[in-house]
XYZ file of C-alpha atoms in Angstrom:
355
model
C 62.681 109.386 47.001
C 64.536 106.238 48.137
C 61.957 104.396 50.119
C 58.227 105.590 50.059
C 57.375 102.844 52.814
C 58.896 104.565 55.851
C 56.472 106.094 58.179
C 57.519 109.589 57.343
C 57.091 108.928 53.535
C 53.735 107.398 54.250
C 52.703 110.404 56.061
C 53.842 112.633 53.114
C 51.966 110.583 50.696
C 48.811 110.893 52.797
C 49.198 114.594 53.032
C 49.690 114.898 49.426
C 46.541 112.995 48.732
C 44.512 115.107 51.079
C 45.800 118.513 49.581
C 45.429 117.031 46.025
C 41.824 116.123 46.455
C 40.992 119.635 47.601
C 42.755 121.367 44.763
C 41.202 119.130 42.180
C 37.837 120.545 43.105
C 36.444 122.838 40.243
C 36.648 125.944 42.415
C 40.452 125.727 42.174
C 40.440 125.389 38.336
C 41.552 128.858 37.548
C 44.928 127.865 39.303
C 45.585 124.608 37.508
C 47.503 126.121 34.564
C 49.751 128.150 36.867
C 53.253 126.700 37.267
C 54.331 125.490 40.749
C 56.795 128.312 40.913
C 53.871 130.808 41.065
C 53.708 130.045 44.784
C 57.363 130.244 45.699
C 58.985 133.087 47.764
C 62.455 134.488 47.291
C 63.832 133.126 50.451
C 62.467 129.600 50.008
C 64.894 126.898 50.461
C 64.950 123.326 49.314
C 62.727 123.969 46.453
C 61.759 120.941 44.171
C 63.431 122.651 41.174
C 62.649 119.843 38.811
C 58.811 120.362 39.397
C 58.661 124.244 39.566
C 57.893 124.634 35.857
C 55.075 122.145 35.773
C 51.565 123.373 35.916
C 49.753 122.798 39.269
C 47.136 120.633 37.396
C 49.695 118.329 35.853
C 51.384 117.853 39.349
C 47.948 117.105 41.022
C 47.324 114.285 38.372
C 50.732 112.739 38.771
C 50.794 109.853 41.235
C 52.747 110.585 44.459
C 55.049 107.744 43.819
C 55.999 109.165 40.494
C 56.709 112.642 41.934
C 58.823 111.121 44.685
C 60.819 109.241 42.122
C 61.658 112.407 40.107
C 65.452 112.771 39.868
C 66.792 115.296 42.406
C 63.551 115.111 44.501
C 64.170 113.828 48.014
C 62.105 113.746 51.245
C 62.973 117.404 52.169
C 61.946 118.628 48.719
C 58.704 116.667 48.904
C 57.892 118.549 52.091
C 58.629 121.737 50.352
C 56.207 120.610 47.541
C 53.502 120.012 50.086
C 53.931 123.520 51.391
C 53.620 125.071 47.876
C 50.513 123.094 47.335
C 49.047 124.338 50.560
C 50.034 127.989 49.574
C 48.053 127.255 46.345
C 45.191 126.030 48.125
C 45.050 129.022 50.496
C 46.208 131.556 47.825
C 48.612 132.749 50.521
C 49.467 136.361 49.901
C 51.396 137.149 53.095
C 54.442 136.498 54.918
C 55.517 133.447 56.657
C 55.023 132.344 60.235
C 56.448 129.461 62.305
C 55.669 125.840 61.282
C 56.985 122.412 61.588
C 59.725 123.536 59.332
C 60.870 126.944 60.546
C 62.579 127.775 57.165
C 59.306 127.503 55.185
C 55.676 127.738 56.037
C 52.295 127.961 54.279
C 50.805 129.583 57.423
C 49.682 133.124 56.584
C 50.810 136.141 58.438
C 48.958 139.626 58.241
C 51.578 141.626 56.647
C 54.846 141.813 54.816
C 56.664 143.771 57.463
C 59.482 142.331 59.655
C 59.684 142.548 63.361
C 60.973 146.050 62.966
C 58.022 147.223 60.760
C 60.171 147.304 57.774
C 58.840 145.993 54.596
C 60.492 142.676 53.538
C 60.594 141.991 49.776
C 61.942 138.492 50.361
C 58.512 137.188 51.417
C 56.716 138.241 48.219
C 55.587 135.656 45.878
C 54.250 135.664 42.363
C 50.789 135.058 43.823
C 50.974 137.913 46.183
C 52.237 140.230 43.441
C 49.295 139.169 41.221
C 46.897 140.012 43.954
C 48.522 143.501 44.457
C 48.283 144.253 40.801
C 44.664 143.182 40.571
C 43.938 145.547 43.616
C 45.408 148.409 41.652
C 43.606 147.586 38.504
C 40.253 147.056 40.293
C 40.299 150.448 42.032
C 41.661 152.164 38.895
C 44.925 153.488 40.485
C 46.787 153.120 37.305
C 47.804 156.736 36.888
C 49.054 157.211 40.468
C 52.806 157.915 40.505
C 55.033 155.785 42.547
C 56.457 158.760 44.294
C 53.141 159.962 45.443
C 52.449 156.785 47.463
C 55.935 155.668 48.760
C 56.535 155.999 52.477
C 59.658 158.226 51.777
C 61.100 159.520 48.575
C 64.651 159.075 50.045
C 64.465 155.340 49.521
C 63.230 155.762 45.916
C 65.377 156.457 42.835
C 64.402 159.862 41.405
C 63.924 158.502 37.994
C 60.826 156.484 38.968
C 59.192 159.164 41.145
C 56.577 159.885 38.400
C 56.369 156.395 37.041
C 52.608 155.372 37.073
C 51.583 152.072 38.645
C 50.285 150.959 35.217
C 53.956 150.382 34.061
C 54.004 147.284 36.210
C 50.470 145.801 35.694
C 51.594 143.325 33.089
C 54.922 142.474 34.530
C 55.476 139.356 36.607
C 57.663 139.358 39.591
C 60.276 137.320 37.859
C 60.328 139.634 34.880
C 60.663 142.776 36.962
C 63.576 141.260 38.830
C 65.187 140.434 35.527
C 65.041 143.971 34.217
C 68.432 145.494 33.756
C 67.261 148.881 35.378
C 65.691 147.232 38.359
C 68.091 146.213 40.943
C 67.174 145.023 44.576
C 66.522 148.465 45.733
C 64.236 149.556 42.872
C 62.207 146.279 42.925
C 61.816 146.698 46.803
C 60.263 150.239 46.551
C 58.042 149.183 43.725
C 56.779 146.201 45.710
C 56.238 148.134 48.821
C 53.930 150.801 46.972
C 51.737 148.078 45.521
C 51.714 146.230 48.982
C 50.576 149.426 50.699
C 47.755 150.019 48.151
C 46.663 146.463 48.431
C 46.768 146.717 52.256
C 44.334 149.613 52.228
C 42.080 148.524 49.339
C 42.512 144.855 48.953
C 39.333 143.738 50.632
C 37.109 146.693 49.328
C 35.212 147.031 46.111
C 34.808 150.072 43.986
C 31.635 152.202 44.455
C 29.496 153.626 41.647
C 29.167 156.902 43.316
C 32.209 157.278 45.481
C 35.916 157.633 44.429
C 38.987 156.601 46.409
C 41.824 159.275 46.525
C 45.173 158.152 47.980
C 47.392 161.039 49.221
C 50.396 161.166 51.561
C 49.200 161.618 55.147
C 50.425 165.281 55.534
C 48.113 166.536 52.621
C 44.689 166.215 54.126
C 45.075 168.371 57.273
C 46.585 171.096 55.187
C 43.871 171.028 52.555
C 41.165 171.103 55.298
C 42.726 173.997 57.160
C 43.182 176.039 53.905
C 39.592 175.287 52.729
C 38.196 176.373 56.167
C 40.409 179.469 56.296
C 39.559 180.735 52.758
C 35.858 180.272 53.283
C 35.446 181.980 56.611
C 35.771 185.564 57.815
C 38.571 184.876 60.196
C 41.726 186.992 59.918
C 44.791 184.924 59.466
C 48.121 185.631 60.833
C 51.501 184.543 59.781
C 51.719 182.325 62.859
C 48.471 180.537 61.611
C 50.095 179.864 58.237
C 53.351 178.815 59.888
C 51.689 176.165 62.270
C 49.141 174.799 59.667
C 51.143 174.953 56.398
C 54.850 175.840 56.680
C 55.844 173.529 59.420
C 53.852 170.371 58.143
C 55.548 170.980 54.709
C 58.894 171.230 56.265
C 58.397 167.983 58.206
C 57.622 166.269 54.862
C 60.684 167.722 53.248
C 62.681 166.284 56.148
C 61.086 162.834 55.455
C 61.555 162.908 51.794
C 64.871 164.816 51.423
C 66.733 164.444 54.697
C 67.957 166.787 57.353
C 70.354 168.999 55.144
C 67.491 170.109 52.879
C 65.104 170.502 55.780
C 67.436 172.921 57.661
C 68.179 174.967 54.569
C 64.288 175.276 53.936
C 63.778 176.072 57.586
C 66.384 178.841 57.699
C 65.158 180.215 54.277
C 61.482 180.643 55.581
C 62.671 182.048 58.932
C 60.840 179.467 61.029
C 62.879 180.074 64.128
C 63.894 183.699 63.451
C 64.741 186.025 60.543
C 64.741 184.420 57.090
C 68.250 183.846 55.926
C 69.312 184.668 52.438
C 70.797 182.095 49.993
C 74.057 184.171 50.180
C 74.232 183.817 53.959
C 73.394 180.150 53.727
C 76.131 179.565 51.121
C 78.763 181.354 53.280
C 77.734 179.383 56.326
C 78.089 176.025 54.463
C 81.234 177.031 52.482
C 79.444 176.261 49.134
C 78.253 178.277 46.093
C 74.842 179.798 46.057
C 74.211 177.528 43.019
C 74.530 174.618 45.262
C 72.282 175.867 47.767
C 69.510 176.640 45.115
C 70.137 173.132 43.882
C 69.305 171.649 47.347
C 66.385 173.885 47.830
C 65.017 172.860 44.420
C 64.337 169.499 46.035
C 61.421 170.908 47.888
C 59.692 171.765 44.597
C 60.405 168.314 43.158
C 59.026 166.623 46.222
C 55.795 168.600 46.141
C 55.501 168.081 42.473
C 55.013 164.433 42.852
C 53.623 164.289 46.473
C 51.013 167.103 46.358
C 50.698 168.752 42.835
C 47.191 169.957 44.007
C 48.986 172.105 46.424
C 49.739 174.738 43.848
C 46.061 175.465 43.432
C 45.449 175.484 47.302
C 48.329 177.998 47.630
C 46.625 180.261 45.128
C 43.341 180.281 47.129
C 45.313 180.921 50.329
C 47.230 183.701 48.652
C 43.996 185.415 47.606
C 42.686 185.225 51.154
C 45.831 186.822 52.589
C 45.906 189.637 49.932
C 42.124 190.289 50.573
C 42.633 190.747 54.327
C 45.695 192.911 53.617
C 48.367 191.038 55.423
C 51.461 193.076 56.016
C 53.930 193.268 53.227
C 56.655 191.560 55.229
C 54.324 188.635 56.102
C 53.320 188.295 52.544
C 56.938 188.160 51.530
C 57.302 185.181 53.681
C 54.375 183.494 52.199
C 55.675 184.291 48.679
C 59.071 182.788 49.516
C 57.193 179.540 50.671
C 55.269 179.367 47.546
C 58.219 179.913 45.301
C 60.080 177.253 47.349
C 57.509 174.564 46.823
C 55.734 175.653 43.609
C 58.196 177.844 41.411
C 56.928 179.488 38.355
C 57.138 177.126 35.246
C 60.561 176.774 33.651
C 62.276 178.552 36.360
C 64.276 177.429 39.303
C 63.728 178.612 42.845
C 63.922 182.420 42.816
C 65.110 184.379 45.822
C 62.494 186.688 47.248
C 62.998 190.259 48.259
C 64.838 189.598 51.503
C 67.660 187.517 49.858
């Protein structure tokens, strides 16, 4: 920096001394060996590139005048350095809010969502990512599949639906972004899943006698209804099954596969009338029956990752319906739903009797 005796420069030097004295306390010792880049965010500007690779402890022990004299480091980049040091002090793991410099801030926000409620990967730092991974590890969520926890499968590449969270525990943010198979879209959906887990469990500690189970929101109401229905003496009707199982699952298919697959499944199950055969659907759409079956197969793929336990729940419900001697026509509708979501092993979706 050309002149460290200006009023602005003296203020920067004073701020550096204040933050340095705090960070040199032994409570921050675990952070000293981390490089300054650990606290940067993807959308940061005017970064002090020449200092990013240096460990925090080394920077703290370097006189301010020497840092300011580093080639390529001017007053604006010193301001950025102070913001990064403040992040290191606060272990900021959240998005940015307004500050004296609107382009960068160390002031914490409460989420990584933009003003429209959309996850924003550009505010994720290495420090945030480390916190999220630690939460997943602490709560033993390692075997959870990415596809089980994502807000919608439409945004997630199919090839990583069943990828466990454990695959990313030892990968830094920079390393993940450098992977040839991980473009911007894939990195974003992975980060969002970890963010959501951390948002739910980040402040909690595991219990010796309780277990956390994360499931998509549609699952619990269906499971509760099935358990209550199969354990009681109430006589179930097809309308009961339609309202409590068929429609909620169709709504999830709409969220995860889109409107086209949703409408096909809805027609297939006769939600708004008589069930439509695949042949009739193929004629209506002007495509082959194989194409219709291929689209309907998305329903089974969704449930395989979203709610694999549903297969067992369906068996319990089926036994209940058979025991109460539900009409054959209604059982056919139930069978078609079961085959749509949980087809027999090594078979594609098979048309029921009304096809």
